[in-house]
GROMACS .gro file of C-alpha atoms in nm:
model
  411
    1MET     CA    1  -2.484  -4.908   2.388
    2THR     CA    2  -2.138  -4.890   2.238
    3ARG     CA    3  -1.912  -4.588   2.294
    4LYS     CA    4  -1.914  -4.518   1.920
    5TYR     CA    5  -2.294  -4.514   1.907
    6PHE     CA    6  -2.310  -4.290   2.218
    7ARG     CA    7  -2.076  -4.032   2.061
    8LEU     CA    8  -2.289  -4.031   1.744
    9LEU     CA    9  -2.604  -3.967   1.952
   10ILE     CA   10  -2.442  -3.675   2.135
   11PHE     CA   11  -2.321  -3.526   1.804
   12CYS     CA   12  -2.669  -3.540   1.649
   13SER     CA   13  -2.826  -3.379   1.958
   14VAL     CA   14  -2.578  -3.092   1.949
   15CYS     CA   15  -2.647  -3.037   1.579
   16CYS     CA   16  -3.022  -3.019   1.641
   17LEU     CA   17  -2.981  -2.773   1.928
   18THR     CA   18  -2.749  -2.556   1.720
   19ALA     CA   19  -2.994  -2.553   1.430
   20ALA     CA   20  -3.282  -2.464   1.664
   21PHE     CA   21  -3.082  -2.182   1.826
   22SER     CA   22  -2.985  -2.041   1.487
   23SER     CA   23  -3.346  -2.051   1.375
   24CYS     CA   24  -3.460  -1.865   1.685
   25LYS     CA   25  -3.188  -1.604   1.642
   26SER     CA   26  -3.287  -1.556   1.277
   27ASP     CA   27  -3.650  -1.516   1.378
   28ASP     CA   28  -3.551  -1.261   1.642
   29ASN     CA   29  -3.360  -1.062   1.379
   30ASN     CA   30  -3.659  -1.069   1.147
   31ASP     CA   31  -3.868  -0.916   1.424
   32GLU     CA   32  -3.631  -0.620   1.453
   33PRO     CA   33  -3.719  -0.317   1.234
   34GLN     CA   34  -3.479  -0.275   0.945
   35GLN     CA   35  -3.302   0.060   0.938
   36PRO     CA   36  -3.323   0.236   0.599
   37SER     CA   37  -3.003   0.257   0.400
   38GLU     CA   38  -2.840   0.586   0.307
   39ALA     CA   39  -2.973   0.547  -0.048
   40GLU     CA   40  -3.327   0.495   0.082
   41LEU     CA   41  -3.302   0.799   0.309
   42GLU     CA   42  -3.168   1.006   0.022
   43ALA     CA   43  -3.457   0.901  -0.201
   44LYS     CA   44  -3.709   0.972   0.077
   45TYR     CA   45  -3.594   1.326   0.149
   46GLU     CA   46  -3.539   1.400  -0.218
   47ARG     CA   47  -3.903   1.307  -0.281
   48MET     CA   48  -4.019   1.516   0.014
   49ASP     CA   49  -3.829   1.819  -0.117
   50VAL     CA   50  -3.975   1.778  -0.466
   51GLU     CA   51  -4.333   1.743  -0.338
   52ARG     CA   52  -4.302   2.041  -0.103
   53LEU     CA   53  -4.158   2.252  -0.383
   54ALA     CA   54  -4.450   2.157  -0.609
   55VAL     CA   55  -4.703   2.269  -0.346
   56MET     CA   56  -4.514   2.595  -0.287
   57GLU     CA   57  -4.496   2.664  -0.661
   58LEU     CA   58  -4.866   2.607  -0.719
   59LEU     CA   59  -4.963   2.821  -0.420
   60ARG     CA   60  -4.738   3.097  -0.549
   61ASN     CA   61  -4.846   3.073  -0.914
   62LEU     CA   62  -5.217   3.037  -0.842
   63ALA     CA   63  -5.267   3.250  -0.531
   64ASP     CA   64  -4.947   3.452  -0.479
   65VAL     CA   65  -4.867   3.265  -0.156
   66THR     CA   66  -4.494   3.295  -0.084
   67PHE     CA   67  -4.261   3.111   0.151
   68ASP     CA   68  -3.931   3.215   0.301
   69ALA     CA   69  -3.637   3.095   0.091
   70GLU     CA   70  -3.514   2.885   0.384
   71TYR     CA   71  -3.854   2.733   0.471
   72GLU     CA   72  -3.825   2.356   0.505
   73GLY     CA   73  -4.120   2.243   0.719
   74ASP     CA   74  -4.452   2.074   0.655
   75ILE     CA   75  -4.710   2.274   0.459
   76ASP     CA   76  -5.047   2.282   0.634
   77PHE     CA   77  -5.285   2.383   0.356
   78GLU     CA   78  -5.580   2.173   0.471
   79GLY     CA   79  -5.868   2.386   0.595
   80ARG     CA   80  -5.715   2.703   0.450
   81ASN     CA   81  -5.880   2.926   0.189
   82TYR     CA   82  -5.647   3.111  -0.048
   83GLU     CA   83  -5.785   3.362  -0.298
   84PRO     CA   84  -5.672   3.312  -0.661
   85THR     CA   85  -5.452   3.576  -0.821
   86ILE     CA   86  -5.348   3.403  -1.143
   87GLY     CA   87  -5.453   3.586  -1.460
   88SER     CA   88  -5.763   3.802  -1.447
   89VAL     CA   89  -6.141   3.767  -1.450
   90ARG     CA   90  -6.265   3.857  -1.800
   91ASP     CA   91  -6.632   3.782  -1.734
   92GLU     CA   92  -6.772   3.927  -1.411
   93ALA     CA   93  -7.066   3.686  -1.439
   94ASN     CA   94  -6.819   3.397  -1.403
   95PRO     CA   95  -6.572   3.500  -1.130
   96LEU     CA   96  -6.446   3.145  -1.076
   97GLU     CA   97  -6.283   3.146  -1.422
   98ARG     CA   98  -5.959   3.338  -1.466
   99SER     CA   99  -5.787   3.399  -1.800
  100ILE     CA  100  -5.428   3.421  -1.917
  101ARG     CA  101  -5.332   3.580  -2.249
  102VAL     CA  102  -5.108   3.368  -2.474
  103GLU     CA  103  -4.986   3.387  -2.833
  104SER     CA  104  -5.103   3.041  -2.938
  105ALA     CA  105  -5.241   2.707  -2.822
  106THR     CA  106  -4.885   2.579  -2.786
  107ASP     CA  107  -4.798   2.870  -2.558
  108GLY     CA  108  -5.108   2.796  -2.352
  109GLU     CA  109  -4.994   2.439  -2.292
  110VAL     CA  110  -4.643   2.559  -2.204
  111ALA     CA  111  -4.791   2.807  -1.954
  112PHE     CA  112  -4.990   2.524  -1.794
  113ARG     CA  113  -4.679   2.305  -1.766
  114ASP     CA  114  -4.489   2.596  -1.611
  115LEU     CA  115  -4.722   2.600  -1.312
  116VAL     CA  116  -4.500   2.332  -1.156
  117THR     CA  117  -4.133   2.239  -1.201
  118GLY     CA  118  -4.045   1.917  -1.382
  119ASN     CA  119  -4.262   1.636  -1.508
  120GLU     CA  120  -4.293   1.430  -1.189
  121PHE     CA  121  -4.653   1.541  -1.136
  122ILE     CA  122  -4.763   1.581  -1.500
  123ARG     CA  123  -4.915   1.303  -1.708
  124GLU     CA  124  -5.092   1.283  -2.043
  125THR     CA  125  -5.469   1.241  -2.071
  126ALA     CA  126  -5.694   1.166  -2.368
  127ASP     CA  127  -5.720   1.535  -2.463
  128GLY     CA  128  -5.447   1.706  -2.266
  129LEU     CA  129  -5.257   1.691  -1.937
  130VAL     CA  130  -5.315   1.667  -1.564
  131ILE     CA  131  -5.105   1.803  -1.278
  132ASP     CA  132  -5.177   1.562  -0.994
  133LEU     CA  133  -5.081   1.639  -0.634
  134SER     CA  134  -5.353   1.427  -0.478
  135ASN     CA  135  -5.134   1.170  -0.300
  136LEU     CA  136  -4.850   1.355  -0.129
  137ASP     CA  137  -4.616   1.198   0.126
  138CYS     CA  138  -4.400   1.492   0.231
  139ARG     CA  139  -4.482   1.536   0.599
  140GLU     CA  140  -4.242   1.446   0.878
  141ASP     CA  141  -4.522   1.266   1.065
  142GLY     CA  142  -4.600   1.048   0.762
  143ARG     CA  143  -4.959   1.170   0.718
  144LYS     CA  144  -5.063   1.173   0.352
  145GLN     CA  145  -5.200   1.492   0.198
  146ASN     CA  146  -5.428   1.574  -0.096
  147PHE     CA  147  -5.351   1.913  -0.249
  148GLY     CA  148  -5.561   1.856  -0.562
  149THR     CA  149  -5.545   1.842  -0.942
  150LEU     CA  150  -5.547   2.067  -1.248
  151THR     CA  151  -5.665   1.909  -1.575
  152PHE     CA  152  -5.572   2.082  -1.901
  153HIS     CA  153  -5.785   2.029  -2.213
  154ARG     CA  154  -5.640   2.096  -2.557
  155GLY     CA  155  -5.843   2.254  -2.835
  156GLY     CA  156  -6.038   2.500  -2.625
  157ASP     CA  157  -6.409   2.567  -2.633
  158GLY     CA  158  -6.418   2.854  -2.883
  159THR     CA  159  -6.355   3.125  -2.624
  160ASN     CA  160  -6.000   3.001  -2.559
  161VAL     CA  161  -5.724   2.786  -2.712
  162GLY     CA  162  -5.711   2.558  -2.408
  163TYR     CA  163  -5.841   2.551  -2.054
  164ALA     CA  164  -5.770   2.383  -1.721
  165ASP     CA  165  -6.030   2.253  -1.476
  166VAL     CA  166  -5.907   2.322  -1.124
  167SER     CA  167  -5.990   2.103  -0.824
  168ILE     CA  168  -5.785   2.237  -0.533
  169PRO     CA  169  -5.979   2.249  -0.203
  170CYS     CA  170  -5.767   2.526  -0.048
  171ILE     CA  171  -5.836   2.756  -0.349
  172PRO     CA  172  -6.215   2.713  -0.372
  173HIS     CA  173  -6.278   3.027  -0.580
  174LEU     CA  174  -6.080   2.898  -0.878
  175GLU     CA  175  -6.253   2.642  -1.097
  176ARG     CA  176  -6.110   2.711  -1.442
  177ILE     CA  177  -5.806   2.873  -1.605
  178SER     CA  178  -5.862   2.980  -1.967
  179TYR     CA  179  -5.577   3.048  -2.207
  180LYS     CA  180  -5.682   3.313  -2.461
  181THR     CA  181  -5.520   3.474  -2.762
  182ALA     CA  182  -5.542   3.848  -2.833
  183ALA     CA  183  -5.843   3.786  -3.060
  184GLN     CA  184  -6.023   3.602  -2.777
  185TRP     CA  185  -5.924   3.845  -2.504
  186GLY     CA  186  -6.200   4.097  -2.562
  187ASP     CA  187  -6.217   4.473  -2.556
  188ASN     CA  188  -5.963   4.638  -2.328
  189ALA     CA  189  -5.926   4.978  -2.492
  190ALA     CA  190  -5.925   5.160  -2.160
  191PHE     CA  191  -5.589   5.009  -2.059
  192GLU     CA  192  -5.250   5.069  -2.222
  193SER     CA  193  -4.931   4.902  -2.106
  194PRO     CA  194  -4.673   5.155  -1.979
  195CYS     CA  195  -4.387   4.941  -2.114
  196MET     CA  196  -4.394   4.813  -2.471
  197LEU     CA  197  -4.262   4.480  -2.592
  198GLY     CA  198  -3.890   4.502  -2.674
  199ASP     CA  199  -3.828   4.836  -2.499
  200ILE     CA  200  -3.504   4.868  -2.299
  201TYR     CA  201  -3.488   5.024  -1.952
  202LEU     CA  202  -3.199   5.119  -1.723
  203ASP     CA  203  -3.209   5.107  -1.345
  204LYS     CA  204  -2.902   5.151  -1.120
  205GLY     CA  205  -2.663   5.049  -1.397
  206VAL     CA  206  -2.858   4.734  -1.490
  207TYR     CA  207  -3.045   4.694  -1.820
  208TRP     CA  208  -3.388   4.534  -1.859
  209VAL     CA  209  -3.595   4.440  -2.164
  210CYS     CA  210  -3.975   4.420  -2.177
  211VAL     CA  211  -4.076   4.065  -2.273
  212LYS     CA  212  -4.446   4.093  -2.190
  213GLU     CA  213  -4.681   4.392  -2.187
  214ALA     CA  214  -4.932   4.446  -1.907
  215GLU     CA  215  -5.289   4.362  -2.010
  216SER     CA  216  -5.477   4.518  -1.719
  217ASN     CA  217  -5.433   4.630  -1.361
  218SER     CA  218  -5.437   4.264  -1.257
  219GLU     CA  219  -5.249   4.108  -1.553
  220HIS     CA  220  -4.891   4.222  -1.513
  221GLY     CA  221  -4.619   4.281  -1.768
  222VAL     CA  222  -4.259   4.161  -1.731
  223LEU     CA  223  -3.918   4.325  -1.758
  224VAL     CA  224  -3.629   4.078  -1.770
  225ASN     CA  225  -3.260   4.116  -1.692
  226ILE     CA  226  -3.034   3.835  -1.818
  227GLU     CA  227  -2.662   3.864  -1.757
  228PRO     CA  228  -2.365   3.631  -1.811
  229GLY     CA  229  -2.210   3.438  -1.524
  230TYR     CA  230  -2.304   3.568  -1.180
  231GLY     CA  231  -2.460   3.884  -1.313
  232THR     CA  232  -2.464   4.188  -1.087
  233LEU     CA  233  -2.774   4.120  -0.875
  234HIS     CA  234  -2.687   3.778  -0.730
  235ASN     CA  235  -2.429   3.600  -0.520
  236LEU     CA  236  -2.406   3.233  -0.612
  237LEU     CA  237  -2.132   3.127  -0.371
  238TRP     CA  238  -2.214   2.831  -0.148
  239ASP     CA  239  -2.203   3.015   0.185
  240ALA     CA  240  -2.404   3.316   0.065
  241ASN     CA  241  -2.776   3.364   0.104
  242TYR     CA  242  -2.982   3.420  -0.207
  243GLU     CA  243  -3.025   3.791  -0.262
  244ALA     CA  244  -3.165   3.971  -0.563
  245ASP     CA  245  -3.228   4.341  -0.598
  246ASN     CA  246  -3.577   4.296  -0.738
  247ASP     CA  247  -3.930   4.259  -0.611
  248CYS     CA  248  -3.994   3.907  -0.733
  249PHE     CA  249  -3.831   3.595  -0.865
  250PRO     CA  250  -3.864   3.530  -1.239
  251THR     CA  251  -4.054   3.230  -1.371
  252ARG     CA  252  -3.977   2.985  -1.647
  253SER     CA  253  -4.248   3.158  -1.853
  254ASP     CA  254  -4.057   3.488  -1.823
  255ILE     CA  255  -3.743   3.323  -1.959
  256ARG     CA  256  -3.932   3.165  -2.248
  257ALA     CA  257  -4.085   3.504  -2.331
  258TYR     CA  258  -3.730   3.646  -2.347
  259LEU     CA  259  -3.628   3.366  -2.586
  260ARG     CA  260  -3.927   3.428  -2.813
  261LEU     CA  261  -3.846   3.799  -2.827
  262CYS     CA  262  -3.483   3.717  -2.917
  263ALA     CA  263  -3.605   3.519  -3.219
  264ALA     CA  264  -3.887   3.748  -3.334
  265ASP     CA  265  -3.850   3.863  -3.698
  266TRP     CA  266  -4.015   4.200  -3.629
  267TYR     CA  267  -3.761   4.270  -3.354
  268ALA     CA  268  -3.443   4.175  -3.544
  269THR     CA  269  -3.355   4.530  -3.656
  270LYS     CA  270  -3.394   4.680  -3.310
  271LYS     CA  271  -3.216   4.384  -3.151
  272ALA     CA  272  -2.914   4.450  -3.376
  273LYS     CA  273  -2.906   4.812  -3.255
  274VAL     CA  274  -2.928   4.702  -2.892
  275ILE     CA  275  -2.643   4.453  -2.939
  276LYS     CA  276  -2.424   4.722  -3.097
  277LYS     CA  277  -2.501   4.995  -2.843
  278LEU     CA  278  -2.524   4.784  -2.525
  279ASP     CA  279  -2.267   4.512  -2.584
  280ASN     CA  280  -2.333   4.211  -2.358
  281LYS     CA  281  -2.578   4.406  -2.141
  282VAL     CA  282  -2.914   4.285  -2.274
  283PHE     CA  283  -2.833   4.002  -2.516
  284PRO     CA  284  -2.508   3.845  -2.386
  285ARG     CA  285  -2.261   3.636  -2.583
  286LEU     CA  286  -2.140   3.287  -2.487
  287CYS     CA  287  -2.035   3.277  -2.122
  288SER     CA  288  -1.811   2.992  -2.007
  289ASN     CA  289  -1.627   2.875  -1.698
  290HIS     CA  290  -1.343   2.628  -1.755
  291SER     CA  291  -1.183   2.660  -1.412
  292LYS     CA  292  -1.215   2.375  -1.163
  293SER     CA  293  -1.076   2.574  -0.873
  294LYS     CA  294  -1.286   2.890  -0.870
  295PHE     CA  295  -1.581   3.063  -1.029
  296SER     CA  296  -1.416   3.241  -1.319
  297PHE     CA  297  -1.651   3.322  -1.604
  298SER     CA  298  -1.535   3.458  -1.938
  299VAL     CA  299  -1.746   3.600  -2.220
  300GLY     CA  300  -1.664   3.489  -2.574
  301LYS     CA  301  -1.636   3.691  -2.892
  302GLY     CA  302  -1.846   3.712  -3.207
  303ASP     CA  303  -2.219   3.705  -3.267
  304TYR     CA  304  -2.295   3.395  -3.062
  305GLY     CA  305  -2.507   3.316  -2.759
  306PHE     CA  306  -2.800   3.559  -2.747
  307ALA     CA  307  -2.596   3.830  -2.926
  308HIS     CA  308  -2.695   3.750  -3.286
  309THR     CA  309  -2.973   3.818  -3.535
  310ARG     CA  310  -3.000   3.481  -3.709
  311GLU     CA  311  -3.357   3.430  -3.825
  312ASP     CA  312  -3.577   3.224  -3.591
  313TYR     CA  313  -3.293   3.153  -3.343
  314SER     CA  314  -3.295   3.282  -2.985
  315PHE     CA  315  -2.960   3.126  -2.888
  316TYR     CA  316  -2.687   3.012  -3.124
  317ALA     CA  317  -2.348   2.842  -3.099
  318GLU     CA  318  -2.160   2.665  -3.378
  319GLU     CA  319  -2.132   2.345  -3.180
  320GLY     CA  320  -2.207   2.206  -2.838
  321ILE     CA  321  -1.953   2.068  -2.596
  322GLY     CA  322  -2.023   1.727  -2.444
  323ASP     CA  323  -2.392   1.710  -2.359
  324GLN     CA  324  -2.444   2.078  -2.438
  325LYS     CA  325  -2.631   1.999  -2.760
  326LYS     CA  326  -2.938   1.936  -2.549
  327ASN     CA  327  -2.892   2.190  -2.271
  328GLY     CA  328  -2.606   2.408  -2.389
  329ALA     CA  329  -2.704   2.720  -2.199
  330ALA     CA  330  -2.835   2.724  -1.844
  331ILE     CA  331  -3.040   3.029  -1.746
  332VAL     CA  332  -3.059   3.024  -1.366
  333TYR     CA  333  -3.367   3.177  -1.210
  334ASP     CA  334  -3.349   3.063  -0.847
  335THR     CA  335  -3.055   2.961  -0.627
  336ASN     CA  336  -2.953   2.867  -0.274
  337LYS     CA  337  -3.266   2.674  -0.185
  338GLU     CA  338  -3.169   2.406   0.063
  339GLY     CA  339  -3.322   2.065   0.114
  340SER     CA  340  -3.470   1.918   0.431
  341LYS     CA  341  -3.286   1.975   0.758
  342LYS     CA  342  -3.326   1.605   0.825
  343TYR     CA  343  -3.118   1.532   0.518
  344LYS     CA  344  -2.765   1.522   0.663
  345LEU     CA  345  -2.623   1.191   0.548
  346TRP     CA  346  -2.290   1.344   0.459
  347GLY     CA  347  -2.284   1.614   0.724
  348SER     CA  348  -2.430   1.885   0.501
  349LYS     CA  349  -2.759   1.978   0.341
  350LYS     CA  350  -2.826   1.965  -0.028
  351ARG     CA  351  -2.867   2.300  -0.203
  352TYR     CA  352  -3.069   2.336  -0.520
  353MET     CA  353  -3.039   2.560  -0.824
  354TYR     CA  354  -3.327   2.595  -1.068
  355TYR     CA  355  -3.264   2.677  -1.434
  356VAL     CA  356  -3.399   2.658  -1.787
  357GLY     CA  357  -3.181   2.452  -2.018
  358VAL     CA  358  -3.147   2.589  -2.372
  359PRO     CA  359  -3.022   2.388  -2.675
  360TYR     CA  360  -2.700   2.514  -2.832
  361GLN     CA  361  -2.899   2.607  -3.144
  362CYS     CA  362  -3.242   2.707  -3.014
  363GLU     CA  363  -3.530   2.813  -3.237
  364ARG     CA  364  -3.761   3.043  -3.038
  365ASP     CA  365  -3.812   2.852  -2.710
  366GLU     CA  366  -3.833   2.506  -2.867
  367GLY     CA  367  -3.651   2.225  -2.691
  368THR     CA  368  -3.603   2.415  -2.366
  369GLU     CA  369  -3.629   2.214  -2.046
  370GLU     CA  370  -3.657   2.319  -1.685
  371GLY     CA  371  -3.387   2.173  -1.462
  372ARG     CA  372  -3.308   2.132  -1.095
  373TYR     CA  373  -2.950   2.074  -0.987
  374GLY     CA  374  -2.856   1.975  -0.633
  375SER     CA  375  -2.515   1.972  -0.466
  376ARG     CA  376  -2.350   1.977  -0.126
  377SER     CA  377  -2.037   2.177  -0.201
  378ASP     CA  378  -1.882   2.435  -0.428
  379SER     CA  379  -1.701   2.159  -0.617
  380ASP     CA  380  -2.035   2.014  -0.725
  381PHE     CA  381  -2.133   2.355  -0.859
  382TYR     CA  382  -1.802   2.390  -1.044
  383GLU     CA  383  -1.886   2.071  -1.233
  384PHE     CA  384  -2.220   2.207  -1.345
  385TYR     CA  385  -2.087   2.551  -1.436
  386CYS     CA  386  -1.807   2.402  -1.643
  387ASN     CA  387  -2.052   2.208  -1.858
  388HIS     CA  388  -2.291   2.490  -1.950
  389TRP     CA  389  -2.289   2.842  -2.081
  390MET     CA  390  -2.411   3.014  -1.766
  391TYR     CA  391  -2.652   3.308  -1.731
  392ILE     CA  392  -2.869   3.440  -1.452
  393CYS     CA  393  -3.216   3.592  -1.480
  394ASN     CA  394  -3.407   3.854  -1.282
  395ALA     CA  395  -3.757   3.988  -1.341
  396LYS     CA  396  -3.944   4.305  -1.255
  397TYR     CA  397  -4.324   4.301  -1.280
  398PHE     CA  398  -4.541   4.603  -1.354
  399THR     CA  399  -4.904   4.686  -1.429
  400SER     CA  400  -5.021   5.047  -1.475
  401SER     CA  401  -4.688   5.230  -1.439
  402VAL     CA  402  -4.319   5.192  -1.517
  403PRO     CA  403  -4.130   5.057  -1.212
  404ALA     CA  404  -3.981   5.335  -0.996
  405GLY     CA  405  -3.633   5.438  -1.109
  406PHE     CA  406  -3.654   5.265  -1.448
  407VAL     CA  407  -3.559   5.493  -1.739
  408LEU     CA  408  -3.654   5.415  -2.101
  409GLN     CA  409  -3.350   5.403  -2.331
  410ASN     CA  410  -3.355   5.568  -2.672
  411ILE     CA  411  -3.217   5.304  -2.907
   0.00000   0.00000   0.00000
């Protein structure tokens, strides 16, 4: 064997060994579990937060089950029995059906959609919609959960303008939600709402307007307070806890009821008197923040924002700024909710703000969209505030009596 041939043999052997070693090392790496990226972790905990919120919202809206504002854990609803509180029973022979009074079929569908934030869990069906929370993955231990479904049918059955079949195991005494107009509601002459639609009340320096009358001792009415900027009942700063001087958080339906009242033809004359007498207190003008360094809201001039009487419009501005044509105004109804404690990729938790986006020229409540904005610092909030006309909403519910301390205003 020549020296040249021997060197060639050695070289080939080394190459084969190197290739074999590399292959084994690659195989070993493939056996190691891959760590999720920051983007994957963000998506995971974002999904968990959204699914948990949906469960909390449905439990609250259907059965008045509430959670602490800072609650971030798993929700153990399996094996539990919650009693329904939504609407009222109109037929004692059918206690598993509860009814909600609406103005029209469209309002009934909106009320159904408002049971849960966003469209992540809502899909179209042949004759309506379904809210589907049957395949949840929001537990820390990875166990899947089935909360249930609500299936809305358009058109109604003659006794309603639409209805929802309910299949939620932890609320077994609720099988149907019927959406009824005044004509379908039935005789209720024995009950009279203590607050009338459009009436103005004063409590501790804060003004409220009735946007929904009470229908019975179990079907509450709603007083709404909407103020520009921070308002007087909230603290929106990053390091502050959510506090509101009211008994309950408002809902998106409460805000839409306010918008419909703003645009009602029959209310235009009284609305003009309220605007003149209570400037910016009940129907505020455009409220902007153009400061990048601090929260500094300013209220504009003229008959813009909610402070106008243009026919059919609830909110009006001459033009939108940037993307404001779609969601010009942001009516905040819940703040300072934080995401999962596990979610600390950047050393801080994500805080969420929930709002209803209103087009810069809004007819009634058409084109409004619910929104959810998350951030990790005040600077993120500045960005949002600078791109919307900002308002904040509070609600006070009542049934058979005017809330304590509330005084009817003579306007």
